[in-house]
Amino acid sequence: MARSLNEWLWQHEFWLPPGITWEDMQESEDIHYPQPRDLLLSIPFALILVVIRCAFERAIALPLSSKLGVRDKQRLKAQPNSMLETFYSTCCRNPKEGELISLAKQCDLPVRKVERWFRHRRNTDRPSLSKKFCEACWRFTFYILSFFTGLAVLYDKPWLWDHRECWTGYPQQPLQPSLFWYYLLELSFYWSLVFTLPFDVKRKDFKEQIVHHAATIFLISFSYCANYIRIGTLVMVIHDASDCFLEPTKIFNYMKWKKTCDSLFMIFSAVFLISRLVIFPYTVLYNTYYYSMEIFQPFFGYYFVNALLIILQLLHVFWSCLIIHMVYKFILQGTMEKDMRSDTEESDKDEEREEIKEKEKNGIAYFSNVTSNSYIPRNGSEPLNNRTHLTNGHVKER
């Protein structure tokens, strides 16, 4: 059964243009083509990257964060409570009002104290500022390395300047060693992101990140197997260009260098919007959809790779909307809004405001009760209700 599935999966009609079979892709001593088994190397390389990342964050990024003044906020720990902890772990991290009342009754605690317990417990699970700093440093280091590696590999390649060259001789385009290692580097990195996803900082676009990583891995893997190497290298360089500015923006934000952070964010926004909404559709989408048809007729691989690219483009549009909204707020208010993707830490300020309002209401009620009884001592004099009453707006002695 496994053999039948393998034969069905690797039918040349799925992977190669009409008229081309796997026999036409046989290797020789001088010519090498991408082989699917090569992708298995990305798994051990991804694990190596995870180890390198852990060492980098502990030996370089964490000491650097303390030297640059990145300080973790002191958090109040939730008091041990087995019943609340069980509910937090198994049911819900942010209970509704009815659930809070029910839990308060079961624990014999005030509702406000139960609400405060959940807030402190959620803050405990949120990543610290130093963790965010270390993660941003690692990604910045990799994106810089990857971007300049891509430029070094592609600067003398004809398809970087003439996009029709992506399809010259396709699919019988020999695999160059530099392209192989560049592909392996990128694929291993995205696998490493998948491996560390449960431990990385979770943002509000967590689901979109999962879709993005899955689409990227599928796209890189499929493009390698179908020998879409040239178009794949363009996709990777375009994506790394804007990421090189995103991570240092986060770093300066964690350092509280507001002006530098705002300036870098504006640069990142311009690079992201131009590269993802202009260059990517023209250089990649139009290239794979239109220019490729000058060489061969549509087949399954053509539709599949275009579908993956469109998924990436939809994610680009989603993130572009968030970025444009933040830039719009910056232009109007003159200050950068917090990253809407971030899971911001909760504080007790909201509760303090509510308590102040409640005290004010209680004070007003007390004042109303007092004045209704005409109890307003003045300069140590006797209460008003014992000596006077109002008649036609005038004070009259009793």
mmCIF file of N, CA and C in Angstrom, residues 239-293:
data_model
loop_
_atom_site.group_PDB
_atom_site.id
_atom_site.type_symbol
_atom_site.label_atom_id
_atom_site.label_comp_id
_atom_site.label_asym_id
_atom_site.label_seq_id
_atom_site.Cartn_x
_atom_site.Cartn_y
_atom_site.Cartn_z
ATOM 1 N N HIS A 239 10.926 38.369 1.015
ATOM 2 C CA HIS A 239 10.391 38.278 2.370
ATOM 3 C C HIS A 239 11.416 38.729 3.411
ATOM 4 N N ASP A 240 12.678 38.391 3.210
ATOM 5 C CA ASP A 240 13.699 38.741 4.194
ATOM 6 C C ASP A 240 13.985 40.241 4.215
ATOM 7 N N ALA A 241 13.715 40.936 3.110
ATOM 8 C CA ALA A 241 14.056 42.360 3.020
ATOM 9 C C ALA A 241 13.359 43.179 4.094
ATOM 10 N N SER A 242 12.046 43.001 4.240
ATOM 11 C CA SER A 242 11.310 43.800 5.228
ATOM 12 C C SER A 242 11.532 43.290 6.650
ATOM 13 N N ASP A 243 11.741 41.990 6.806
ATOM 14 C CA ASP A 243 11.949 41.436 8.148
ATOM 15 C C ASP A 243 13.226 41.962 8.784
ATOM 16 N N CYS A 244 14.183 42.374 7.964
ATOM 17 C CA CYS A 244 15.417 42.942 8.498
ATOM 18 C C CYS A 244 15.170 44.245 9.252
ATOM 19 N N PHE A 245 14.067 44.942 8.950
ATOM 20 C CA PHE A 245 13.735 46.191 9.634
ATOM 21 C C PHE A 245 12.727 45.984 10.757
ATOM 22 N N LEU A 246 11.942 44.915 10.677
ATOM 23 C CA LEU A 246 10.933 44.681 11.710
ATOM 24 C C LEU A 246 11.565 44.338 13.056
ATOM 25 N N GLU A 247 12.518 43.427 13.058
ATOM 26 C CA GLU A 247 13.086 42.964 14.320
ATOM 27 C C GLU A 247 13.857 44.057 15.065
ATOM 28 N N PRO A 248 14.691 44.880 14.398
ATOM 29 C CA PRO A 248 15.327 45.974 15.155
ATOM 30 C C PRO A 248 14.327 46.995 15.670
ATOM 31 N N THR A 249 13.181 47.150 14.979
ATOM 32 C CA THR A 249 12.132 48.026 15.498
ATOM 33 C C THR A 249 11.638 47.512 16.844
ATOM 34 N N LYS A 250 11.444 46.204 16.944
ATOM 35 C CA LYS A 250 11.028 45.611 18.214
ATOM 36 C C LYS A 250 12.113 45.792 19.279
ATOM 37 N N ILE A 251 13.356 45.605 18.878
ATOM 38 C CA ILE A 251 14.461 45.713 19.835
ATOM 39 C C ILE A 251 14.504 47.105 20.457
ATOM 40 N N PHE A 252 14.432 48.147 19.625
ATOM 41 C CA PHE A 252 14.468 49.517 20.150
ATOM 42 C C PHE A 252 13.199 49.847 20.933
ATOM 43 N N ASN A 253 12.111 49.194 20.596
ATOM 44 C CA ASN A 253 10.893 49.390 21.379
ATOM 45 C C ASN A 253 11.063 48.835 22.796
ATOM 46 N N TYR A 254 11.676 47.664 22.911
ATOM 47 C CA TYR A 254 11.922 47.083 24.220
ATOM 48 C C TYR A 254 12.942 47.902 25.014
ATOM 49 N N MET A 255 13.834 48.613 24.306
ATOM 50 C CA MET A 255 14.828 49.463 24.961
ATOM 51 C C MET A 255 14.265 50.831 25.330
ATOM 52 N N LYS A 256 13.024 51.111 24.911
ATOM 53 C CA LYS A 256 12.376 52.403 25.186
ATOM 54 C C LYS A 256 13.027 53.550 24.418
ATOM 55 N N TRP A 257 13.653 53.240 23.277
ATOM 56 C CA TRP A 257 14.178 54.285 22.408
ATOM 57 C C TRP A 257 13.070 54.659 21.433
ATOM 58 N N LYS A 258 12.201 55.519 21.869
ATOM 59 C CA LYS A 258 10.954 55.752 21.167
ATOM 60 C C LYS A 258 11.163 56.349 19.774
ATOM 61 N N LYS A 259 11.986 57.392 19.672
ATOM 62 C CA LYS A 259 12.174 58.061 18.377
ATOM 63 C C LYS A 259 12.826 57.120 17.358
ATOM 64 N N THR A 260 13.833 56.373 17.814
ATOM 65 C CA THR A 260 14.485 55.410 16.918
ATOM 66 C C THR A 260 13.507 54.328 16.499
ATOM 67 N N CYS A 261 12.705 53.871 17.444
ATOM 68 C CA CYS A 261 11.705 52.846 17.146
ATOM 69 C C CYS A 261 10.690 53.356 16.119
ATOM 70 N N ASP A 262 10.206 54.577 16.312
ATOM 71 C CA ASP A 262 9.227 55.145 15.382
ATOM 72 C C ASP A 262 9.814 55.307 13.985
ATOM 73 N N SER A 263 11.063 55.770 13.919
ATOM 74 C CA SER A 263 11.707 55.956 12.611
ATOM 75 C C SER A 263 11.886 54.621 11.892
ATOM 76 N N LEU A 264 12.360 53.621 12.632
ATOM 77 C CA LEU A 264 12.545 52.302 12.020
ATOM 78 C C LEU A 264 11.224 51.691 11.598
ATOM 79 N N PHE A 265 10.175 51.934 12.384
ATOM 80 C CA PHE A 265 8.879 51.381 12.006
ATOM 81 C C PHE A 265 8.368 52.010 10.716
ATOM 82 N N MET A 266 8.580 53.290 10.527
ATOM 83 C CA MET A 266 8.157 53.929 9.283
ATOM 84 C C MET A 266 8.942 53.368 8.090
ATOM 85 N N ILE A 267 10.255 53.130 8.304
ATOM 86 C CA ILE A 267 11.056 52.522 7.233
ATOM 87 C C ILE A 267 10.564 51.107 6.947
ATOM 88 N N PHE A 268 10.342 50.336 8.022
ATOM 89 C CA PHE A 268 9.822 48.979 7.845
ATOM 90 C C PHE A 268 8.483 48.988 7.102
ATOM 91 N N SER A 269 7.595 49.906 7.474
ATOM 92 C CA SER A 269 6.279 49.969 6.835
ATOM 93 C C SER A 269 6.412 50.220 5.338
ATOM 94 N N ALA A 270 7.285 51.161 4.973
ATOM 95 C CA ALA A 270 7.481 51.465 3.550
ATOM 96 C C ALA A 270 8.051 50.262 2.804
ATOM 97 N N VAL A 271 9.081 49.616 3.406
ATOM 98 C CA VAL A 271 9.699 48.454 2.743
ATOM 99 C C VAL A 271 8.704 47.303 2.648
ATOM 100 N N PHE A 272 7.938 47.077 3.718
ATOM 101 C CA PHE A 272 6.977 45.977 3.715
ATOM 102 C C PHE A 272 5.902 46.200 2.655
ATOM 103 N N LEU A 273 5.295 47.372 2.645
ATOM 104 C CA LEU A 273 4.195 47.633 1.715
ATOM 105 C C LEU A 273 4.668 47.585 0.266
ATOM 106 N N ILE A 274 5.879 48.108 0.016
ATOM 107 C CA ILE A 274 6.395 48.099 -1.366
ATOM 108 C C ILE A 274 6.779 46.681 -1.789
ATOM 109 N N SER A 275 7.473 45.969 -0.903
ATOM 110 C CA SER A 275 7.959 44.632 -1.274
ATOM 111 C C SER A 275 6.838 43.608 -1.351
ATOM 112 N N ARG A 276 5.858 43.690 -0.426
ATOM 113 C CA ARG A 276 4.813 42.660 -0.365
ATOM 114 C C ARG A 276 3.592 42.980 -1.224
ATOM 115 N N LEU A 277 3.313 44.258 -1.441
ATOM 116 C CA LEU A 277 2.120 44.615 -2.211
ATOM 117 C C LEU A 277 2.428 45.080 -3.629
ATOM 118 N N VAL A 278 3.700 45.341 -3.926
ATOM 119 C CA VAL A 278 4.073 45.805 -5.268
ATOM 120 C C VAL A 278 5.060 44.828 -5.913
ATOM 121 N N ILE A 279 6.229 44.670 -5.281
ATOM 122 C CA ILE A 279 7.280 43.840 -5.887
ATOM 123 C C ILE A 279 6.867 42.374 -5.930
ATOM 124 N N PHE A 280 6.317 41.848 -4.829
ATOM 125 C CA PHE A 280 5.938 40.434 -4.804
ATOM 126 C C PHE A 280 4.880 40.098 -5.857
ATOM 127 N N PRO A 281 3.789 40.860 -5.983
ATOM 128 C CA PRO A 281 2.808 40.511 -7.025
ATOM 129 C C PRO A 281 3.390 40.573 -8.434
ATOM 130 N N TYR A 282 4.236 41.576 -8.693
ATOM 131 C CA TYR A 282 4.766 41.704 -10.049
ATOM 132 C C TYR A 282 5.892 40.704 -10.317
ATOM 133 N N THR A 283 6.840 40.622 -9.377
ATOM 134 C CA THR A 283 8.015 39.782 -9.591
ATOM 135 C C THR A 283 7.690 38.297 -9.499
ATOM 136 N N VAL A 284 6.740 37.931 -8.610
ATOM 137 C CA VAL A 284 6.471 36.517 -8.345
ATOM 138 C C VAL A 284 5.124 36.086 -8.924
ATOM 139 N N LEU A 285 4.035 36.700 -8.469
ATOM 140 C CA LEU A 285 2.707 36.246 -8.897
ATOM 141 C C LEU A 285 2.517 36.389 -10.405
ATOM 142 N N TYR A 286 2.815 37.549 -10.931
ATOM 143 C CA TYR A 286 2.662 37.752 -12.372
ATOM 144 C C TYR A 286 3.631 36.865 -13.143
ATOM 145 N N ASN A 287 4.793 36.661 -12.563
ATOM 146 C CA ASN A 287 5.808 35.818 -13.199
ATOM 147 C C ASN A 287 5.334 34.371 -13.317
ATOM 148 N N THR A 288 4.859 33.811 -12.188
ATOM 149 C CA THR A 288 4.429 32.407 -12.209
ATOM 150 C C THR A 288 3.118 32.217 -12.965
ATOM 151 N N TYR A 289 2.260 33.223 -12.943
ATOM 152 C CA TYR A 289 0.958 33.083 -13.591
ATOM 153 C C TYR A 289 1.036 33.312 -15.097
ATOM 154 N N TYR A 290 1.826 34.291 -15.517
ATOM 155 C CA TYR A 290 1.811 34.691 -16.927
ATOM 156 C C TYR A 290 3.070 34.254 -17.680
ATOM 157 N N TYR A 291 4.248 34.623 -17.175
ATOM 158 C CA TYR A 291 5.477 34.326 -17.917
ATOM 159 C C TYR A 291 5.693 32.828 -18.086
ATOM 160 N N SER A 292 5.310 32.040 -17.088
ATOM 161 C CA SER A 292 5.527 30.593 -17.178
ATOM 162 C C SER A 292 4.723 29.981 -18.319
ATOM 163 N N MET A 293 3.584 30.573 -18.642
ATOM 164 C CA MET A 293 2.739 30.041 -19.712
ATOM 165 C C MET A 293 3.351 30.249 -21.096
#
